[in-house]
Amino acid sequence: NTMSLDWGYTDDNGPSTWAEKYPLAAGARQSPVDIDTSKATSDNSLVDREIDWSYPSNCSYRIVNTGYGWRVDTYGDDTALSGGPLSEVYKLEQFHCHWGATNDEGSEHTVDGKSYAAELHLVHWNSEKYSSFKEAASQPDGLAVLGVFMEIGNADNAELEKIISLIPKIIHKGQDSQASFDLDFGSLLPESKHYWTYLGSLTTPPCNECVIWTVFKEPITISERQLEVFRSLKSVGEEDAIEPEEGKLVKNYRPPLPLGNRVLRECGP
Ligand SMILES: NS(=O)(=O)c1ccc(C(=O)N2CCc3cc(O)c(O)cc3[C@H]2c2ccccc2)cc1
Ligand SMILES: [Zn+2]
């Protein structure tokens, strides 16, 4: 029926079922992973190769309810991500977030088995080597995603508040809102640039193994109220007449997959 999505985060269409329709989900280079800090190697290939980003301060954005969460599409012209594990310059395509029903789960990557309450993903594509995001997404070095852990703090995150204030306009799947605000990405990222990096995949179907992952060690903070606003999003469209409490997007994270024989590198203590 129209209500059954071909993938999602419920018991009948969640991560353990994805490989049935999306065979890549069963690959050996999947994401997320549990970051076993004892396995991280700090070889000097990354030493002082800081991750460098430059994002515009004032830009127009489109926030959309994908049915799996909110996503802010940027018009990545004057954005650039380089350094760290990256050999080319990548452009910012979009950013989005994953969270759970309670604060003790929600992040996709975990650190020595610990989950954070949410995880922000800034998705970039290799615009030096490929001509489009879609083309890049079929290449092993096509995408570079920055992962930022989010933990609950007393204060609101002021930058995120600019995004959260738009969520009431996109409660239902498919709704979007155009906004131009001066987003200071610098404060959506932690102060410390220390990170782990490894080769992985999209964490949603079709799970393409096209992502160079960089996960910052230091979390940023978000308030409980702000996280509750995320959970108020609906995974169904306005026309899907269901009970008010049904269809709430309380959980949209994929649990960790085995690192296998992949190398996990770190930069900074
Ligand atoms: N969580 S994540 O690994 O950081 C991630 C990154 C990019 C994307 C992404 O931008 N797209 C494009 C829109 C889209 C819509 C879907 O319904 C879906 O299941 C996946 C995506 C992915 C996507 C990227 C590349 C090729 C196909 C799909 C999704 C997730
Ligand atoms: Zn993501």
GROMACS .gro file of C-alpha atoms and ligand atoms in nm:
model
  300
    1ASN     CA    1   0.000   0.000   0.000
    2THR     CA    2   0.117   0.360  -0.034
    3MET     CA    3   0.221   0.363   0.327
    4SER     CA    4   0.485   0.090   0.295
    5LEU     CA    5   0.818   0.255   0.213
    6ASP     CA    6   1.069   0.029   0.046
    7TRP     CA    7   1.315   0.114   0.319
    8GLY     CA    8   1.305   0.298   0.649
    9TYR     CA    9   1.381   0.259   1.018
   10THR     CA   10   1.088   0.052   1.145
   11ASP     CA   11   1.101  -0.319   1.228
   12ASP     CA   12   0.960  -0.423   0.892
   13ASN     CA   13   1.170  -0.198   0.665
   14GLY     CA   14   1.469  -0.110   0.883
   15PRO     CA   15   1.848  -0.155   0.837
   16SER     CA   16   1.842  -0.535   0.886
   17THR     CA   17   1.613  -0.566   0.579
   18TRP     CA   18   1.788  -0.320   0.344
   19ALA     CA   19   2.018  -0.574   0.175
   20GLU     CA   20   1.713  -0.754   0.030
   21LYS     CA   21   1.641  -0.462  -0.204
   22TYR     CA   22   1.979  -0.283  -0.186
   23PRO     CA   23   2.254  -0.547  -0.218
   24LEU     CA   24   2.533  -0.291  -0.161
   25ALA     CA   25   2.410  -0.268   0.200
   26ALA     CA   26   2.575  -0.606   0.259
   27GLY     CA   27   2.915  -0.486   0.129
   28ALA     CA   28   3.251  -0.489   0.308
   29ARG     CA   29   3.292  -0.108   0.305
   30GLN     CA   30   2.970  -0.003   0.480
   31SER     CA   31   2.897   0.283   0.717
   32PRO     CA   32   2.854   0.367   0.997
   33VAL     CA   33   3.109   0.178   1.208
   34ASP     CA   34   3.195   0.161   1.576
   35ILE     CA   35   3.515   0.364   1.619
   36ASP     CA   36   3.736   0.138   1.832
   37THR     CA   37   3.984   0.401   1.949
   38SER     CA   38   4.246   0.133   2.027
   39LYS     CA   39   4.248   0.040   1.656
   40ALA     CA   40   4.302   0.394   1.529
   41THR     CA   41   4.646   0.446   1.376
   42SER     CA   42   4.801   0.791   1.379
   43ASP     CA   43   5.049   0.735   1.099
   44ASN     CA   44   5.218   1.055   0.991
   45SER     CA   45   5.034   1.054   0.655
   46LEU     CA   46   4.781   1.285   0.815
   47VAL     CA   47   5.011   1.474   1.048
   48ASP     CA   48   4.922   1.846   1.034
   49ARG     CA   49   4.706   1.780   0.728
   50GLU     CA   50   4.419   1.966   0.886
   51ILE     CA   51   4.075   1.949   0.736
   52ASP     CA   52   4.016   2.286   0.569
   53TRP     CA   53   3.670   2.412   0.490
   54SER     CA   54   3.540   2.739   0.357
   55TYR     CA   55   3.165   2.795   0.349
   56PRO     CA   56   2.985   3.122   0.266
   57SER     CA   57   2.844   3.309   0.561
   58ASN     CA   58   2.532   3.433   0.386
   59CYS     CA   59   2.369   3.195   0.145
   60SER     CA   60   2.028   3.079   0.030
   61TYR     CA   61   1.925   2.730   0.135
   62ARG     CA   62   1.635   2.493   0.085
   63ILE     CA   63   1.529   2.279   0.377
   64VAL     CA   64   1.325   1.972   0.285
   65ASN     CA   65   1.152   1.692   0.474
   66THR     CA   66   1.281   1.383   0.291
   67GLY     CA   67   1.052   1.148   0.486
   68TYR     CA   68   1.371   1.028   0.657
   69GLY     CA   69   1.453   1.355   0.831
   70TRP     CA   70   1.537   1.713   0.736
   71ARG     CA   71   1.797   1.800   0.473
   72VAL     CA   72   1.937   2.141   0.387
   73ASP     CA   73   2.037   2.165   0.023
   74THR     CA   74   2.311   2.419  -0.025
   75TYR     CA   75   2.406   2.571  -0.357
   76GLY     CA   76   2.764   2.475  -0.310
   77ASP     CA   77   2.925   2.718  -0.554
   78ASP     CA   78   3.161   2.891  -0.318
   79THR     CA   79   3.212   2.609  -0.074
   80ALA     CA   80   3.531   2.405  -0.047
   81LEU     CA   81   3.651   2.117   0.166
   82SER     CA   82   4.009   1.993   0.138
   83GLY     CA   83   4.302   1.859   0.337
   84GLY     CA   84   4.295   1.577   0.590
   85PRO     CA   85   4.245   1.250   0.401
   86LEU     CA   86   4.127   1.429   0.086
   87SER     CA   87   4.343   1.459  -0.225
   88GLU     CA   88   4.108   1.691  -0.410
   89VAL     CA   89   3.871   1.980  -0.330
   90TYR     CA   90   3.513   1.878  -0.251
   91LYS     CA   91   3.200   2.095  -0.270
   92LEU     CA   92   2.924   2.099  -0.006
   93GLU     CA   93   2.605   1.948  -0.150
   94GLN     CA   94   2.378   1.918   0.154
   95PHE     CA   95   2.372   1.858   0.525
   96HIS     CA   96   2.130   1.663   0.743
   97CYS     CA   97   2.106   1.486   1.075
   98HIS     CA   98   2.033   1.146   1.233
   99TRP     CA   99   1.877   1.098   1.576
  100GLY     CA  100   1.700   0.846   1.800
  101ALA     CA  101   1.385   0.815   2.009
  102THR     CA  102   1.579   0.869   2.333
  103ASN     CA  103   1.900   1.058   2.407
  104ASP     CA  104   2.109   0.744   2.471
  105GLU     CA  105   2.097   0.652   2.101
  106GLY     CA  106   2.074   0.843   1.774
  107SER     CA  107   2.424   0.881   1.632
  108GLU     CA  108   2.526   0.648   1.349
  109HIS     CA  109   2.895   0.619   1.431
  110THR     CA  110   2.969   0.511   1.789
  111VAL     CA  111   3.293   0.551   1.985
  112ASP     CA  112   3.405   0.245   2.181
  113GLY     CA  113   3.041   0.139   2.179
  114LYS     CA  114   2.910   0.477   2.300
  115SER     CA  115   2.627   0.640   2.105
  116TYR     CA  116   2.567   1.014   2.101
  117ALA     CA  117   2.218   1.166   2.091
  118ALA     CA  118   2.247   1.271   1.727
  119GLU     CA  119   2.495   1.306   1.439
  120LEU     CA  120   2.522   1.586   1.182
  121HIS     CA  121   2.644   1.496   0.831
  122LEU     CA  122   2.790   1.755   0.593
  123VAL     CA  123   2.794   1.590   0.249
  124HIS     CA  124   3.050   1.702  -0.011
  125TRP     CA  125   3.134   1.571  -0.357
  126ASN     CA  126   3.460   1.559  -0.553
  127SER     CA  127   3.396   1.841  -0.800
  128GLU     CA  128   3.759   1.836  -0.914
  129LYS     CA  129   3.736   1.484  -1.061
  130TYR     CA  130   3.363   1.443  -1.137
  131SER     CA  131   3.104   1.661  -1.306
  132SER     CA  132   2.806   1.600  -1.079
  133PHE     CA  133   2.709   1.480  -0.734
  134LYS     CA  134   2.530   1.184  -0.889
  135GLU     CA  135   2.835   1.080  -1.089
  136ALA     CA  136   3.057   1.124  -0.786
  137ALA     CA  137   2.826   0.903  -0.580
  138SER     CA  138   2.921   0.605  -0.799
  139GLN     CA  139   3.297   0.651  -0.738
  140PRO     CA  140   3.507   0.523  -0.446
  141ASP     CA  141   3.644   0.874  -0.376
  142GLY     CA  142   3.331   1.056  -0.490
  143LEU     CA  143   3.190   1.186  -0.162
  144ALA     CA  144   3.343   1.327   0.155
  145VAL     CA  145   3.111   1.341   0.456
  146LEU     CA  146   3.200   1.523   0.778
  147GLY     CA  147   3.035   1.361   1.079
  148VAL     CA  148   2.976   1.571   1.390
  149PHE     CA  149   2.848   1.410   1.710
  150MET     CA  150   2.577   1.600   1.899
  151GLU     CA  151   2.527   1.564   2.273
  152ILE     CA  152   2.257   1.714   2.492
  153GLY     CA  153   2.357   2.036   2.669
  154ASN     CA  154   2.168   2.300   2.862
  155ALA     CA  155   2.202   2.569   2.598
  156ASP     CA  156   2.041   2.579   2.255
  157ASN     CA  157   2.280   2.565   1.964
  158ALA     CA  158   2.226   2.910   1.814
  159GLU     CA  159   2.332   2.818   1.458
  160LEU     CA  160   2.114   2.507   1.454
  161GLU     CA  161   1.826   2.720   1.584
  162LYS     CA  162   1.816   2.896   1.246
  163ILE     CA  163   1.741   2.557   1.087
  164ILE     CA  164   1.515   2.433   1.367
  165SER     CA  165   1.298   2.744   1.339
  166LEU     CA  166   1.208   2.631   0.985
  167ILE     CA  167   1.105   2.276   1.083
  168PRO     CA  168   0.744   2.366   1.171
  169LYS     CA  169   0.706   2.455   0.799
  170ILE     CA  170   0.817   2.109   0.681
  171ILE     CA  171   0.644   1.876   0.923
  172HIS     CA  172   0.521   1.646   0.646
  173LYS     CA  173   0.724   1.445   0.395
  174GLY     CA  174   0.786   1.635   0.074
  175GLN     CA  175   0.740   1.981   0.221
  176ASP     CA  176   1.022   2.227   0.173
  177SER     CA  177   1.105   2.583   0.265
  178GLN     CA  178   1.339   2.829   0.098
  179ALA     CA  179   1.537   3.049   0.328
  180SER     CA  180   1.842   3.261   0.307
  181PHE     CA  181   2.017   3.304   0.635
  182ASP     CA  182   2.370   3.373   0.736
  183LEU     CA  183   2.470   3.034   0.863
  184ASP     CA  184   2.804   3.027   1.036
  185PHE     CA  185   2.905   2.668   0.958
  186GLY     CA  186   3.216   2.722   1.166
  187SER     CA  187   2.997   2.698   1.475
  188LEU     CA  188   2.817   2.388   1.349
  189LEU     CA  189   3.157   2.220   1.372
  190PRO     CA  190   3.349   2.152   1.694
  191GLU     CA  191   3.636   2.374   1.803
  192SER     CA  192   3.885   2.092   1.783
  193LYS     CA  193   3.969   1.971   1.434
  194HIS     CA  194   4.083   1.632   1.564
  195TYR     CA  195   3.914   1.349   1.373
  196TRP     CA  196   3.903   0.984   1.273
  197THR     CA  197   3.885   0.890   0.904
  198TYR     CA  198   3.810   0.570   0.710
  199LEU     CA  199   3.663   0.458   0.376
  200GLY     CA  200   3.290   0.382   0.388
  201SER     CA  201   2.949   0.427   0.233
  202LEU     CA  202   2.621   0.615   0.235
  203THR     CA  203   2.438   0.519   0.554
  204THR     CA  204   2.105   0.508   0.368
  205PRO     CA  205   2.005   0.297   0.070
  206PRO     CA  206   2.139   0.252  -0.192
  207CYS     CA  207   2.443   0.243   0.045
  208ASN     CA  208   2.693   0.324  -0.231
  209GLU     CA  209   3.053   0.263  -0.115
  210CYS     CA  210   3.161   0.608  -0.227
  211VAL     CA  211   3.235   0.800   0.093
  212ILE     CA  212   3.560   0.913   0.253
  213TRP     CA  213   3.437   0.958   0.613
  214THR     CA  214   3.582   1.212   0.852
  215VAL     CA  215   3.429   1.202   1.201
  216PHE     CA  216   3.528   1.476   1.445
  217LYS     CA  217   3.630   1.356   1.791
  218GLU     CA  218   3.468   1.648   1.979
  219PRO     CA  219   3.087   1.669   1.990
  220ILE     CA  220   2.885   1.988   1.962
  221THR     CA  221   2.592   2.045   2.197
  222ILE     CA  222   2.221   2.074   2.121
  223SER     CA  223   1.937   2.120   2.368
  224GLU     CA  224   1.674   1.859   2.450
  225ARG     CA  225   1.407   2.098   2.318
  226GLN     CA  226   1.589   2.130   1.986
  227LEU     CA  227   1.615   1.753   1.955
  228GLU     CA  228   1.243   1.720   2.032
  229VAL     CA  229   1.173   1.949   1.734
  230PHE     CA  230   1.362   1.701   1.511
  231ARG     CA  231   1.141   1.420   1.648
  232SER     CA  232   0.827   1.617   1.561
  233LEU     CA  233   0.893   1.568   1.188
  234LYS     CA  234   0.663   1.323   1.011
  235SER     CA  235   0.772   1.050   0.772
  236VAL     CA  236   0.439   1.070   0.585
  237GLY     CA  237   0.286   1.329   0.358
  238GLU     CA  238   0.008   1.570   0.456
  239GLU     CA  239  -0.237   1.366   0.249
  240ASP     CA  240  -0.167   1.044   0.441
  241ALA     CA  241  -0.452   1.067   0.689
  242ILE     CA  242  -0.317   0.900   1.001
  243GLU     CA  243  -0.346   0.954   1.375
  244PRO     CA  244  -0.165   1.270   1.491
  245GLU     CA  245   0.089   1.070   1.693
  246GLU     CA  246   0.160   0.826   1.407
  247GLY     CA  247   0.432   0.867   1.147
  248LYS     CA  248   0.661   1.067   1.373
  249LEU     CA  249   1.027   1.048   1.272
  250VAL     CA  250   1.162   0.956   1.613
  251LYS     CA  251   1.448   0.742   1.482
  252ASN     CA  252   1.650   0.759   1.161
  253TYR     CA  253   1.994   0.612   1.234
  254ARG     CA  254   2.163   0.301   1.095
  255PRO     CA  255   2.349   0.094   1.358
  256PRO     CA  256   2.723   0.028   1.307
  257LEU     CA  257   2.856  -0.230   1.056
  258PRO     CA  258   3.187  -0.419   1.090
  259LEU     CA  259   3.504  -0.221   1.010
  260GLY     CA  260   3.648  -0.549   0.876
  261ASN     CA  261   4.003  -0.508   0.746
  262ARG     CA  262   3.966  -0.137   0.676
  263VAL     CA  263   4.222   0.103   0.820
  264LEU     CA  264   4.095   0.356   1.076
  265ARG     CA  265   4.325   0.658   1.090
  266GLU     CA  266   4.320   0.947   1.335
  267CYS     CA  267   4.458   1.299   1.337
  268GLY     CA  268   4.505   1.464   1.671
  269PRO     CA  269   4.488   1.318   2.023
  270LIG     N1  270   2.385   0.956   0.565
  270LIG     S1  271   2.489   0.989   0.451
  270LIG     O1  272   2.565   0.870   0.422
  270LIG     O2  273   2.571   1.104   0.492
  270LIG     C1  274   2.408   1.038   0.304
  270LIG     C2  275   2.479   1.116   0.213
  270LIG     C3  276   2.416   1.161   0.096
  270LIG     C4  277   2.285   1.129   0.072
  270LIG     C5  278   2.222   1.192  -0.049
  270LIG     O3  279   2.239   1.312  -0.068
  270LIG     N2  280   2.148   1.126  -0.140
  270LIG     C6  281   2.077   1.191  -0.245
  270LIG     C7  282   1.931   1.189  -0.205
  270LIG     C8  283   1.891   1.054  -0.160
  270LIG     C9  284   1.756   1.022  -0.145
  270LIG    C10  285   1.718   0.899  -0.097
  270LIG     O4  286   1.589   0.865  -0.081
  270LIG    C11  287   1.816   0.805  -0.062
  270LIG     O5  288   1.775   0.686  -0.016
  270LIG    C12  289   1.949   0.834  -0.074
  270LIG    C13  290   1.987   0.957  -0.125
  270LIG    C14  291   2.131   0.983  -0.137
  270LIG    C15  292   2.195   0.927  -0.260
  270LIG    C16  293   2.328   0.965  -0.286
  270LIG    C17  294   2.389   0.913  -0.398
  270LIG    C18  295   2.323   0.826  -0.485
  270LIG    C19  296   2.194   0.790  -0.457
  270LIG    C20  297   2.129   0.842  -0.345
  270LIG    C21  298   2.212   1.052   0.162
  270LIG    C22  299   2.276   1.006   0.279
  271ZN      ZN  300   2.364   1.096   0.707
   0.00000   0.00000   0.00000
